[in-house]
Amino acid sequence: MSDQSAFGGPTRTGWIEVIAGVMFSGKSEELIRRVRRSIIAKKKVQVFKSHLDDRYQGVLSIASHDGRTVEAAPVDSSLQIAQQINPLADVVAIDEAQFLDAGIVDLATSLANQGIRVIVAGTDTDFRGEPFGAMPQLMAVAEMVDKLHAICVICGGPASRNQRLLGGKPARYDSPTIMVGGRESYEARCRHCHQVPLRDEDQVPLL
Ligand code: ADP
Ligand code: ZN
């Protein structure tokens, strides 16, 4: 996995790393691992997360689904992150970036240009399987992108889709993009087991 030595030798610091993937793919685990290692390396680390998601541990920490945590400042806009940046920070980590506004791309870029290692984690596709928020742009401008997979709960293959369930049934294509929930409302599934009523009826025909 990406680390400070990823470029193999002394180099100017300041870059963007993106940890993308579906829910349950281990993004928070990986973000926490990178943050812990930076702290061991005596770097000054700041951690933020969208406060739309406050599963398990309340708003002041990032919790992975296996219960590991690090302290994080809750934010709901890129401006709030910009206002809290410590000029001495070496590493800035941001979780649940899909919920943040498009300004996160310029902010991450300018932090990286100023020598900060920026680690951004987020769900890159919404429940429809379509690009989510600013994640596609972040993945494009990042030096390093890791796309993680969960395990499809139906077939056991690598899962790349968030299956939203409403009352136990697949949510329709026209349901809202943002609906925060845990295991009761989302499942990890592969492309083939992912179901989105009103989309699946509208496939492009093969000629
Ligand atoms: P993310 O931040 O991507 O939602 P987390 O780091 O919070 O992921 O959680 C990853 C953990 O979720 C795994 O280590 C595993 O213990 C658990 N988990 C639960 N369901 C699944 C699944 N379907 N596939 C893989 N891991 C799962
Ligand atoms: Zn599957």
Short mmCIF file of C-alpha atoms and ligand atoms in Angstrom, two decimals:
data_model
loop_
_atom_site.label_atom_id
_atom_site.label_comp_id
_atom_site.label_asym_id
_atom_site.label_seq_id
_atom_site.Cartn_x
_atom_site.Cartn_y
_atom_site.Cartn_z
CA MET A 1 0.00 0.00 0.00
CA SER A 2 1.05 3.59 -0.55
CA ASP A 3 3.30 5.10 2.04
CA GLN A 4 5.72 7.99 2.37
CA SER A 5 8.43 5.95 0.69
CA ALA A 6 6.18 5.26 -2.29
CA PHE A 7 8.31 7.34 -4.62
CA GLY A 8 11.41 5.39 -3.58
CA GLY A 9 13.89 7.91 -2.22
CA PRO A 10 14.24 11.53 -1.24
CA THR A 11 11.83 13.77 -3.08
CA ARG A 12 9.86 16.89 -2.43
CA THR A 13 6.95 16.15 -0.13
CA GLY A 14 3.40 17.06 -0.97
CA TRP A 15 1.04 14.81 -2.88
CA ILE A 16 -2.48 13.39 -2.87
CA GLU A 17 -3.32 9.77 -2.08
CA VAL A 18 -6.88 8.53 -2.63
CA ILE A 19 -8.32 5.44 -0.95
CA ALA A 20 -11.48 4.62 -2.90
CA GLY A 21 -13.96 1.76 -2.82
CA VAL A 22 -17.36 0.61 -1.65
CA MET A 23 -18.63 0.48 1.91
CA PHE A 24 -16.98 -2.33 3.93
CA SER A 25 -13.97 -2.38 1.57
CA GLY A 26 -11.59 -1.30 4.35
CA LYS A 27 -11.08 2.39 3.44
CA SER A 28 -11.31 3.57 7.06
CA GLU A 29 -9.02 0.73 8.20
CA GLU A 30 -6.45 1.78 5.60
CA LEU A 31 -6.77 5.50 6.43
CA ILE A 32 -6.30 4.72 10.14
CA ARG A 33 -3.24 2.57 9.31
CA ARG A 34 -1.61 5.38 7.32
CA VAL A 35 -2.44 7.96 10.01
CA ARG A 36 -1.01 5.74 12.79
CA ARG A 37 2.21 5.21 10.84
CA SER A 38 2.55 8.97 10.25
CA ILE A 39 2.13 9.58 13.98
CA ILE A 40 4.83 6.95 14.69
CA ALA A 41 7.05 8.87 12.22
CA LYS A 42 6.44 11.95 14.43
CA LYS A 43 4.58 13.81 11.70
CA LYS A 44 2.00 16.44 12.60
CA VAL A 45 -1.26 14.86 11.45
CA GLN A 46 -4.72 16.39 11.15
CA VAL A 47 -7.74 14.17 10.49
CA PHE A 48 -11.14 15.35 9.27
CA LYS A 49 -14.30 13.58 8.32
CA SER A 50 -17.66 14.54 6.97
CA HIS A 51 -19.97 14.55 9.96
CA LEU A 52 -22.78 13.12 7.83
CA ASP A 53 -21.36 9.76 8.80
CA ASP A 54 -21.01 9.29 12.55
CA ARG A 55 -21.28 5.55 12.86
CA TYR A 56 -20.37 3.79 16.11
CA GLN A 57 -18.11 6.36 17.81
CA GLY A 58 -19.83 9.73 17.58
CA VAL A 59 -18.53 12.67 15.60
CA LEU A 60 -14.99 12.97 16.92
CA SER A 61 -13.38 9.84 15.57
CA ILE A 62 -13.11 7.64 12.51
CA ALA A 63 -14.23 4.11 13.20
CA SER A 64 -13.69 1.25 10.81
CA HIS A 65 -16.31 -1.48 10.66
CA ASP A 66 -13.98 -3.61 12.81
CA GLY A 67 -14.02 -0.98 15.58
CA ARG A 68 -10.53 0.65 15.27
CA THR A 69 -10.56 4.42 15.71
CA VAL A 70 -8.54 7.63 15.39
CA GLU A 71 -9.61 11.12 16.47
CA ALA A 72 -11.08 13.27 13.71
CA ALA A 73 -12.57 16.75 13.48
CA PRO A 74 -16.12 16.72 12.09
CA VAL A 75 -16.69 18.99 9.08
CA ASP A 76 -19.40 19.48 6.53
CA SER A 77 -17.62 21.58 3.92
CA SER A 78 -14.20 21.99 2.34
CA LEU A 79 -14.15 25.56 3.72
CA GLN A 80 -14.39 24.22 7.27
CA ILE A 81 -11.33 22.08 6.59
CA ALA A 82 -9.45 25.05 5.10
CA GLN A 83 -10.23 27.15 8.17
CA GLN A 84 -8.85 24.51 10.53
CA ILE A 85 -5.61 23.63 8.73
CA ASN A 86 -2.60 24.00 10.99
CA PRO A 87 0.21 25.65 8.99
CA LEU A 88 2.63 23.17 10.60
CA ALA A 89 0.70 20.08 9.45
CA ASP A 90 2.69 17.42 7.56
CA VAL A 91 -0.24 15.13 6.85
CA VAL A 92 -3.93 15.93 6.32
CA ALA A 93 -6.33 12.97 6.18
CA ILE A 94 -9.98 13.30 5.14
CA ASP A 95 -12.55 10.48 5.43
CA GLU A 96 -15.97 10.20 3.75
CA ALA A 97 -14.89 12.72 1.11
CA GLN A 98 -17.77 11.80 -1.20
CA PHE A 99 -20.07 13.87 1.01
CA LEU A 100 -17.98 17.05 0.67
CA ASP A 101 -18.43 19.83 -1.92
CA ALA A 102 -16.36 20.21 -5.10
CA GLY A 103 -14.04 22.70 -3.32
CA ILE A 104 -12.29 19.70 -1.78
CA VAL A 105 -10.41 19.18 -5.09
CA ASP A 106 -8.83 22.68 -5.06
CA LEU A 107 -8.15 22.42 -1.34
CA ALA A 108 -6.40 19.04 -1.63
CA THR A 109 -4.41 20.36 -4.60
CA SER A 110 -3.26 23.49 -2.81
CA LEU A 111 -2.32 21.56 0.36
CA ALA A 112 -0.27 19.11 -1.72
CA ASN A 113 1.39 21.99 -3.60
CA GLN A 114 2.40 23.43 -0.23
CA GLY A 115 4.18 20.22 0.76
CA ILE A 116 1.44 18.42 2.69
CA ARG A 117 0.74 14.71 2.26
CA VAL A 118 -3.02 14.59 1.66
CA ILE A 119 -4.82 11.28 2.22
CA VAL A 120 -8.43 11.22 1.05
CA ALA A 121 -10.77 8.26 1.58
CA GLY A 122 -14.24 7.97 0.13
CA THR A 123 -16.85 5.88 -1.60
CA ASP A 124 -16.29 6.39 -5.30
CA THR A 125 -19.70 5.18 -6.49
CA ASP A 126 -23.17 5.87 -5.10
CA PHE A 127 -25.89 3.25 -4.57
CA ARG A 128 -26.69 3.44 -8.31
CA GLY A 129 -23.11 2.50 -9.22
CA GLU A 130 -22.45 6.02 -10.55
CA PRO A 131 -19.54 8.36 -9.65
CA PHE A 132 -20.07 9.95 -6.24
CA GLY A 133 -19.47 13.66 -5.49
CA ALA A 134 -15.92 14.91 -6.07
CA MET A 135 -14.34 11.44 -5.82
CA PRO A 136 -13.75 11.07 -9.60
CA GLN A 137 -11.95 14.44 -9.75
CA LEU A 138 -9.91 13.60 -6.65
CA MET A 139 -8.89 10.26 -8.17
CA ALA A 140 -7.83 12.07 -11.35
CA VAL A 141 -5.59 14.66 -9.66
CA ALA A 142 -4.11 12.24 -7.09
CA GLU A 143 -0.60 10.83 -7.47
CA MET A 144 -1.73 7.52 -5.97
CA VAL A 145 -5.10 5.79 -6.03
CA ASP A 146 -5.96 2.55 -4.27
CA LYS A 147 -9.33 1.10 -5.17
CA LEU A 148 -10.35 -1.39 -2.50
CA HIS A 149 -13.01 -4.07 -2.75
CA ALA A 150 -15.30 -5.67 -0.21
CA ILE A 151 -16.74 -9.18 -0.48
CA CYS A 152 -20.01 -9.55 -2.37
CA VAL A 153 -22.55 -10.83 0.16
CA ILE A 154 -24.40 -12.74 -2.59
CA CYS A 155 -21.67 -14.56 -4.56
CA GLY A 156 -18.48 -14.08 -2.51
CA GLY A 157 -16.63 -12.30 -5.36
CA PRO A 158 -14.90 -8.90 -5.12
CA ALA A 159 -17.57 -6.26 -4.41
CA SER A 160 -17.42 -2.91 -6.20
CA ARG A 161 -20.99 -1.71 -5.66
CA ASN A 162 -23.05 -0.40 -2.72
CA GLN A 163 -26.41 -2.15 -2.67
CA ARG A 164 -28.95 0.07 -0.94
CA LEU A 165 -31.87 -1.79 0.62
CA LEU A 166 -35.14 -0.17 1.68
CA GLY A 167 -37.34 -2.47 3.74
CA GLY A 168 -35.11 -5.34 2.58
CA LYS A 169 -35.65 -4.57 -1.12
CA PRO A 170 -33.24 -2.93 -3.63
CA ALA A 171 -33.72 0.87 -3.67
CA ARG A 172 -34.95 2.36 -6.95
CA TYR A 173 -32.72 4.46 -9.20
CA ASP A 174 -34.70 7.61 -8.31
CA SER A 175 -34.13 7.38 -4.55
CA PRO A 176 -31.93 10.17 -3.06
CA THR A 177 -28.15 9.98 -3.55
CA ILE A 178 -27.32 10.60 0.10
CA MET A 179 -28.91 8.35 2.70
CA VAL A 180 -26.61 7.56 5.59
CA GLY A 181 -26.97 4.07 6.97
CA GLY A 182 -25.08 0.99 8.05
CA ARG A 183 -25.49 -2.71 7.63
CA GLU A 184 -29.31 -2.54 7.73
CA SER A 185 -29.52 -0.37 4.61
CA TYR A 186 -26.38 -1.20 2.58
CA GLU A 187 -24.67 -4.36 1.37
CA ALA A 188 -21.45 -4.82 -0.58
CA ARG A 189 -22.11 -6.51 -3.92
CA CYS A 190 -20.34 -7.15 -7.21
CA ARG A 191 -21.49 -5.60 -10.50
CA HIS A 192 -23.50 -8.69 -11.39
CA CYS A 193 -25.35 -9.06 -8.08
CA HIS A 194 -26.01 -5.28 -7.76
CA GLN A 195 -29.66 -4.43 -8.35
CA VAL A 196 -31.12 -0.99 -9.11
CA PRO A 197 -34.78 -1.09 -10.21
CA LEU A 198 -35.52 1.53 -12.94
CA ARG A 199 -31.88 1.35 -14.09
CA ASP A 200 -31.69 -2.34 -14.85
CA GLU A 201 -34.67 -2.05 -17.22
CA ASP A 202 -32.78 0.64 -19.15
CA GLN A 203 -29.62 -1.17 -20.31
CA VAL A 204 -27.91 -0.14 -23.55
CA PRO A 205 -28.79 -2.88 -26.05
CA LEU A 206 -25.87 -4.77 -27.62
CA LEU A 207 -25.89 -4.47 -31.39
P1 ADP B 1 -15.08 1.24 4.75
O1 ADP B 1 -14.42 2.43 5.41
O2 ADP B 1 -14.58 1.00 3.34
O3 ADP B 1 -16.58 1.24 4.85
P2 ADP B 1 -14.12 -0.23 7.01
O4 ADP B 1 -12.62 -0.02 7.09
O5 ADP B 1 -14.96 0.62 7.90
O6 ADP B 1 -14.58 -0.06 5.50
O7 ADP B 1 -14.51 -1.73 7.33
C1 ADP B 1 -13.88 -2.86 6.74
C2 ADP B 1 -14.26 -4.09 7.57
O8 ADP B 1 -15.66 -4.35 7.38
C3 ADP B 1 -13.60 -5.39 7.15
O9 ADP B 1 -12.31 -5.54 7.69
C4 ADP B 1 -14.56 -6.43 7.70
O10 ADP B 1 -14.26 -6.71 9.05
C5 ADP B 1 -15.91 -5.71 7.70
N1 ADP B 1 -16.89 -6.21 6.71
C6 ADP B 1 -18.22 -6.29 6.91
N2 ADP B 1 -18.86 -6.72 5.81
C7 ADP B 1 -17.93 -6.92 4.85
C8 ADP B 1 -17.97 -7.35 3.46
N3 ADP B 1 -19.11 -7.65 2.84
N4 ADP B 1 -16.79 -7.41 2.80
C9 ADP B 1 -15.63 -7.11 3.42
N5 ADP B 1 -15.53 -6.70 4.71
C10 ADP B 1 -16.67 -6.60 5.43
ZN ZN B 2 -21.79 -11.00 -6.56
#
